[in-house]
Amino acid sequence: MWHILNNYVFDFTTKMKIPVAWYLSTKFWMYFTWFFYFWPFVSSADILLPFLVNTICLVYCFWNAWKCDPGIVRPSREQKVQTILDLSERHTLEFSQFCHTCITRRPLRSKHCSVCNRCVAKFDHHCPWVDNCVGANNHKYFIGYLFFLLGMILWCIYGTYVYLVEWCNMNVSRDGYYTGLTTAAVCSPWVVWIGGNAVVHFSWVGMLLGCQLYQIMYLGATTNERLNFGRYKHFHTSKPGVYKSPFHRGYIQNLVDLLGIGICGIYRPLKYEWTNAPQDWLSGDVRNVQPPEYSQFV
């Protein structure tokens, strides 16, 4: 059925909307289960208050990751003309710095998204789960979305456990795993199904969040840069096959720069307009070159 729909019914735009529709529908049924099944067992203030705070933060981050401008590069007509002149007549622009679709000089760390058909500053990846690119302006919201989504899933797993123990009298230590799960499935197959979904979602959301934090904090690179280290000369080192990010400013500082939130004056976030980042920052030894604006914040 999926093969038929995918090839004969859905066009490209529809197919790109399906993942975010799956996400919204799955979370709808998880919240439905929380309020119509778990509520009698989880309605105390010490449980309900953090659950509601997590929900508000999740909705806020998801909405911004979904609808926020990720950092689209919008060159003016004059800039496009200047780019063409630099490329064709003055020979001061390399093809690697030129986007032939947008007819513009490509800012450093940007990439043209084939799905959205636009250049995005500090491009990380196109995420079908938020139906948007993840870039300079919404990357922090994407990280927040993953973090609070993981929290929501944990609340759902907790609610499933409390419901099955209280309502279905499930006792794994007494009856064993097989008998306990069988008893729960017979008692409330819907809750077991929702709990199983939550466990599956927890695994991939946790891995995705861990991967994102590893790239941001440890590598100082975006997903696009990590996958294409070999294509970007400024990541190359003197050792063949060894790459290092010239944007790495320390584990904590990298995260502070992304989130835009300082820590007690010790760490201050770098604020830079990546949609205008010039390529010639990284001439020469890139590990010793910093953008001009860095000096204002370091």
Short mmCIF file of C-alpha atoms in Angstrom, two decimals:
data_model
loop_
_atom_site.label_atom_id
_atom_site.label_comp_id
_atom_site.label_asym_id
_atom_site.label_seq_id
_atom_site.Cartn_x
_atom_site.Cartn_y
_atom_site.Cartn_z
CA MET A 1 0.00 0.00 0.00
CA TRP A 2 2.83 2.39 0.88
CA HIS A 3 4.59 1.59 -2.40
CA ILE A 4 1.44 2.30 -4.40
CA LEU A 5 0.69 5.55 -2.59
CA ASN A 6 4.30 6.68 -2.77
CA ASN A 7 4.64 6.12 -6.52
CA TYR A 8 1.18 6.74 -7.94
CA VAL A 9 -0.73 9.01 -5.53
CA PHE A 10 1.68 11.21 -3.57
CA ASP A 11 3.68 13.93 -5.27
CA PHE A 12 7.02 15.13 -3.89
CA THR A 13 5.49 17.83 -1.69
CA THR A 14 3.03 15.40 -0.12
CA LYS A 15 5.76 12.85 0.60
CA MET A 16 7.78 15.50 2.41
CA LYS A 17 4.77 16.31 4.63
CA ILE A 18 4.19 12.71 5.74
CA PRO A 19 6.92 12.51 8.44
CA VAL A 20 5.74 15.64 10.26
CA ALA A 21 2.15 14.34 9.98
CA TRP A 22 3.28 11.07 11.57
CA TYR A 23 4.97 12.98 14.35
CA LEU A 24 1.91 15.13 15.10
CA SER A 25 -0.52 12.22 14.99
CA THR A 26 1.67 10.02 17.20
CA LYS A 27 2.05 12.73 19.81
CA PHE A 28 -1.68 13.45 19.67
CA TRP A 29 -2.48 9.85 20.62
CA MET A 30 0.18 9.88 23.36
CA TYR A 31 -1.39 12.97 24.91
CA PHE A 32 -4.85 11.49 24.42
CA THR A 33 -3.75 8.40 26.36
CA TRP A 34 -2.22 10.53 29.10
CA PHE A 35 -5.42 12.48 29.77
CA PHE A 36 -8.01 9.73 29.17
CA TYR A 37 -6.17 6.71 30.61
CA PHE A 38 -3.33 7.85 32.89
CA TRP A 39 -5.02 10.88 34.46
CA PRO A 40 -6.44 9.20 37.62
CA PHE A 41 -2.95 7.95 38.49
CA VAL A 42 -0.80 10.96 37.51
CA SER A 43 -2.96 13.98 38.40
CA SER A 44 -0.98 15.02 41.48
CA ALA A 45 0.65 18.45 41.28
CA ASP A 46 4.23 17.18 41.63
CA ILE A 47 3.74 15.08 38.47
CA LEU A 48 1.38 17.29 36.50
CA LEU A 49 3.31 20.58 36.83
CA PRO A 50 6.63 19.39 35.32
CA PHE A 51 4.66 17.50 32.66
CA LEU A 52 2.85 20.71 31.64
CA VAL A 53 6.10 22.73 31.68
CA ASN A 54 7.74 20.11 29.45
CA THR A 55 4.72 20.22 27.11
CA ILE A 56 4.83 24.03 26.78
CA CYS A 57 8.57 23.98 26.06
CA LEU A 58 8.11 21.16 23.53
CA VAL A 59 5.37 22.99 21.64
CA TYR A 60 7.37 26.23 21.64
CA CYS A 61 10.57 24.62 20.32
CA PHE A 62 8.75 22.47 17.77
CA TRP A 63 6.79 25.42 16.39
CA ASN A 64 9.94 27.50 15.96
CA ALA A 65 11.92 24.64 14.43
CA TRP A 66 8.98 24.03 12.06
CA LYS A 67 8.01 27.59 11.09
CA CYS A 68 11.07 29.70 11.82
CA ASP A 69 13.26 30.99 8.99
CA PRO A 70 16.27 28.63 9.23
CA GLY A 71 18.61 31.27 7.82
CA ILE A 72 17.66 31.60 4.17
CA VAL A 73 20.20 33.52 2.11
CA ARG A 74 18.29 36.25 0.25
CA PRO A 75 20.65 38.18 -2.01
CA SER A 76 19.53 41.44 -3.56
CA ARG A 77 19.57 42.01 -7.32
CA GLU A 78 22.72 44.11 -6.96
CA GLN A 79 24.47 41.31 -5.07
CA LYS A 80 23.52 38.80 -7.77
CA VAL A 81 24.91 41.09 -10.48
CA GLN A 82 28.11 41.55 -8.48
CA THR A 83 28.42 37.78 -8.06
CA ILE A 84 28.10 37.18 -11.80
CA LEU A 85 30.72 39.86 -12.52
CA ASP A 86 33.12 38.36 -9.98
CA LEU A 87 32.62 34.92 -11.45
CA SER A 88 32.65 35.62 -15.19
CA GLU A 89 34.73 38.75 -15.74
CA ARG A 90 36.97 39.35 -12.76
CA HIS A 91 37.65 35.68 -11.97
CA THR A 92 37.74 36.47 -8.26
CA LEU A 93 35.12 33.87 -7.32
CA GLU A 94 35.59 30.11 -7.31
CA PHE A 95 32.79 27.80 -8.42
CA SER A 96 32.85 26.18 -4.97
CA GLN A 97 31.73 29.56 -3.57
CA PHE A 98 28.93 30.00 -6.10
CA CYS A 99 25.36 28.67 -5.99
CA HIS A 100 24.19 28.35 -9.57
CA THR A 101 20.55 27.91 -8.49
CA CYS A 102 20.29 31.02 -6.35
CA ILE A 103 22.80 32.94 -8.50
CA THR A 104 24.63 34.15 -5.42
CA ARG A 105 27.92 34.00 -3.60
CA ARG A 106 27.52 31.16 -1.14
CA PRO A 107 28.26 32.25 2.46
CA LEU A 108 30.69 30.17 4.47
CA ARG A 109 29.04 27.10 6.10
CA SER A 110 25.95 27.49 3.91
CA LYS A 111 24.51 24.91 1.53
CA HIS A 112 21.75 24.79 -1.06
CA CYS A 113 18.94 22.52 0.15
CA SER A 114 17.61 20.42 -2.72
CA VAL A 115 14.31 19.86 -0.88
CA CYS A 116 13.52 23.52 -0.12
CA ASN A 117 15.40 24.83 -3.18
CA ARG A 118 17.13 27.59 -1.24
CA CYS A 119 20.51 28.35 0.29
CA VAL A 120 20.54 28.11 4.08
CA ALA A 121 23.19 29.71 6.30
CA LYS A 122 25.12 27.39 8.61
CA PHE A 123 23.17 24.51 7.08
CA ASP A 124 22.92 21.42 9.28
CA HIS A 125 20.40 19.22 7.47
CA HIS A 126 16.85 19.14 6.15
CA CYS A 127 14.69 17.49 8.79
CA PRO A 128 11.47 15.84 7.55
CA TRP A 129 10.19 15.57 11.13
CA VAL A 130 9.89 19.36 11.35
CA ASP A 131 9.38 19.86 7.59
CA ASN A 132 12.10 22.48 7.51
CA CYS A 133 15.81 22.98 7.14
CA VAL A 134 17.88 23.20 10.30
CA GLY A 135 20.25 26.14 10.05
CA ALA A 136 21.66 29.22 11.73
CA ASN A 137 18.34 30.61 13.02
CA ASN A 138 16.51 27.52 14.22
CA HIS A 139 19.21 25.01 15.17
CA LYS A 140 18.83 25.86 18.86
CA TYR A 141 15.07 25.28 18.64
CA PHE A 142 15.70 21.92 16.97
CA ILE A 143 17.96 20.89 19.87
CA GLY A 144 15.31 22.06 22.34
CA TYR A 145 12.66 20.14 20.40
CA LEU A 146 14.66 16.91 20.68
CA PHE A 147 15.40 17.48 24.37
CA PHE A 148 11.80 18.15 25.41
CA LEU A 149 10.47 15.47 23.07
CA LEU A 150 12.70 13.01 24.90
CA GLY A 151 11.23 14.29 28.16
CA MET A 152 7.69 13.87 26.85
CA ILE A 153 8.44 10.28 25.81
CA LEU A 154 9.84 9.52 29.27
CA TRP A 155 6.65 10.89 30.83
CA CYS A 156 4.63 8.63 28.54
CA ILE A 157 6.69 5.58 29.53
CA TYR A 158 6.26 6.51 33.19
CA GLY A 159 2.49 6.91 32.76
CA THR A 160 2.28 3.55 30.98
CA TYR A 161 4.11 1.82 33.83
CA VAL A 162 1.98 3.43 36.56
CA TYR A 163 -1.26 2.61 34.71
CA LEU A 164 -0.36 -1.03 34.12
CA VAL A 165 0.74 -1.53 37.72
CA GLU A 166 -2.24 0.25 39.28
CA TRP A 167 -5.04 -0.66 36.87
CA CYS A 168 -3.92 -3.99 35.45
CA ASN A 169 -2.08 -5.24 38.54
CA MET A 170 1.02 -6.00 36.49
CA ASN A 171 3.89 -7.32 38.62
CA VAL A 172 6.92 -8.38 36.63
CA SER A 173 9.00 -9.34 39.69
CA ARG A 174 6.22 -11.67 40.85
CA ASP A 175 4.96 -13.11 37.58
CA GLY A 176 8.00 -12.73 35.31
CA TYR A 177 8.34 -10.60 32.20
CA TYR A 178 6.33 -12.79 29.84
CA THR A 179 3.36 -13.31 32.15
CA GLY A 180 3.42 -9.70 33.29
CA LEU A 181 3.42 -8.31 29.74
CA THR A 182 0.78 -10.81 28.64
CA THR A 183 -1.44 -9.78 31.53
CA ALA A 184 -0.95 -6.12 30.62
CA ALA A 185 -1.68 -6.72 26.93
CA VAL A 186 -4.92 -8.53 27.73
CA CYS A 187 -5.92 -5.88 30.27
CA SER A 188 -5.22 -2.83 28.07
CA PRO A 189 -3.78 -3.48 24.60
CA TRP A 190 -4.06 0.21 23.68
CA VAL A 191 -1.85 1.34 26.58
CA VAL A 192 0.68 -1.39 25.84
CA TRP A 193 0.73 -0.27 22.20
CA ILE A 194 1.31 3.37 23.20
CA GLY A 195 4.04 2.32 25.66
CA GLY A 196 5.74 0.28 22.94
CA ASN A 197 5.64 3.28 20.61
CA ALA A 198 7.17 5.45 23.32
CA VAL A 199 10.06 3.01 23.82
CA VAL A 200 10.78 2.93 20.08
CA HIS A 201 10.64 6.72 19.82
CA PHE A 202 12.89 7.06 22.86
CA SER A 203 15.64 5.08 21.15
CA TRP A 204 15.85 7.12 17.93
CA VAL A 205 15.21 10.51 19.54
CA GLY A 206 17.89 9.79 22.14
CA MET A 207 20.40 8.75 19.48
CA LEU A 208 19.60 11.80 17.34
CA LEU A 209 20.00 14.19 20.29
CA GLY A 210 23.25 12.51 21.31
CA CYS A 211 24.58 12.74 17.76
CA GLN A 212 23.67 16.42 17.51
CA LEU A 213 25.33 17.30 20.82
CA TYR A 214 28.45 15.32 19.85
CA GLN A 215 28.76 17.25 16.60
CA ILE A 216 28.07 20.63 18.21
CA MET A 217 30.18 20.30 21.34
CA TYR A 218 32.94 17.85 20.45
CA LEU A 219 33.45 18.41 16.72
CA GLY A 220 32.35 22.03 16.36
CA ALA A 221 30.70 21.12 13.07
CA THR A 222 27.27 20.78 11.49
CA THR A 223 25.86 17.52 10.17
CA ASN A 224 26.55 18.63 6.61
CA GLU A 225 30.14 19.49 7.46
CA ARG A 226 30.69 16.22 9.29
CA LEU A 227 29.42 14.18 6.35
CA ASN A 228 31.48 16.22 3.88
CA PHE A 229 34.70 17.01 5.76
CA GLY A 230 36.73 16.00 2.72
CA ARG A 231 34.96 18.51 0.44
CA TYR A 232 35.77 21.57 2.55
CA LYS A 233 39.40 22.62 2.44
CA HIS A 234 39.20 24.57 5.67
CA PHE A 235 38.65 21.31 7.61
CA HIS A 236 41.81 19.68 6.26
CA THR A 237 44.92 19.35 8.42
CA SER A 238 48.54 18.58 7.58
CA LYS A 239 47.81 14.88 8.18
CA PRO A 240 45.98 13.16 5.28
CA GLY A 241 42.53 11.95 6.24
CA VAL A 242 42.51 13.94 9.50
CA TYR A 243 40.05 16.81 9.78
CA LYS A 244 39.58 19.54 12.36
CA SER A 245 36.96 22.25 12.58
CA PRO A 246 38.28 25.82 12.58
CA PHE A 247 35.01 26.80 14.30
CA HIS A 248 35.70 24.71 17.44
CA ARG A 249 35.83 27.09 20.44
CA GLY A 250 35.67 24.55 23.27
CA TYR A 251 32.99 22.07 24.33
CA ILE A 252 30.96 24.41 26.54
CA GLN A 253 31.54 27.50 24.40
CA ASN A 254 30.30 25.67 21.27
CA LEU A 255 27.01 24.89 23.01
CA VAL A 256 26.73 28.42 24.42
CA ASP A 257 27.26 29.86 20.92
CA LEU A 258 24.50 27.67 19.52
CA LEU A 259 21.94 28.34 22.25
CA GLY A 260 22.78 32.03 22.53
CA ILE A 261 22.65 31.85 26.33
CA GLY A 262 25.57 32.94 28.50
CA ILE A 263 26.65 31.22 31.71
CA CYS A 264 27.18 33.60 34.65
CA GLY A 265 29.35 35.90 32.55
CA ILE A 266 32.01 33.18 32.23
CA TYR A 267 30.81 32.03 28.83
CA ARG A 268 29.33 34.58 26.46
CA PRO A 269 27.63 33.53 23.22
CA LEU A 270 29.04 34.53 19.87
CA LYS A 271 26.46 36.40 17.81
CA TYR A 272 27.20 36.43 14.14
CA GLU A 273 25.15 36.82 10.98
CA TRP A 274 26.04 33.65 9.13
CA THR A 275 24.02 34.64 6.05
CA ASN A 276 26.83 37.11 5.22
CA ALA A 277 29.86 35.06 6.28
CA PRO A 278 32.61 35.68 3.68
CA GLN A 279 34.57 32.74 2.29
CA ASP A 280 37.90 34.55 2.55
CA TRP A 281 37.95 34.18 6.33
CA LEU A 282 39.68 30.92 5.84
CA SER A 283 42.57 31.79 3.60
CA GLY A 284 45.95 30.51 4.73
CA ASP A 285 46.18 28.52 7.95
CA VAL A 286 42.49 28.27 8.80
CA ARG A 287 43.08 27.15 12.37
CA ASN A 288 44.60 30.53 13.17
CA VAL A 289 42.03 32.66 11.36
CA GLN A 290 38.93 33.99 13.07
CA PRO A 291 36.05 36.02 11.64
CA PRO A 292 36.40 39.77 12.23
CA GLU A 293 33.39 39.79 14.55
CA TYR A 294 34.94 37.17 16.84
CA SER A 295 37.18 39.81 18.39
CA GLN A 296 34.11 41.55 19.80
CA PHE A 297 33.05 38.56 21.83
CA VAL A 298 36.16 36.57 22.75
#
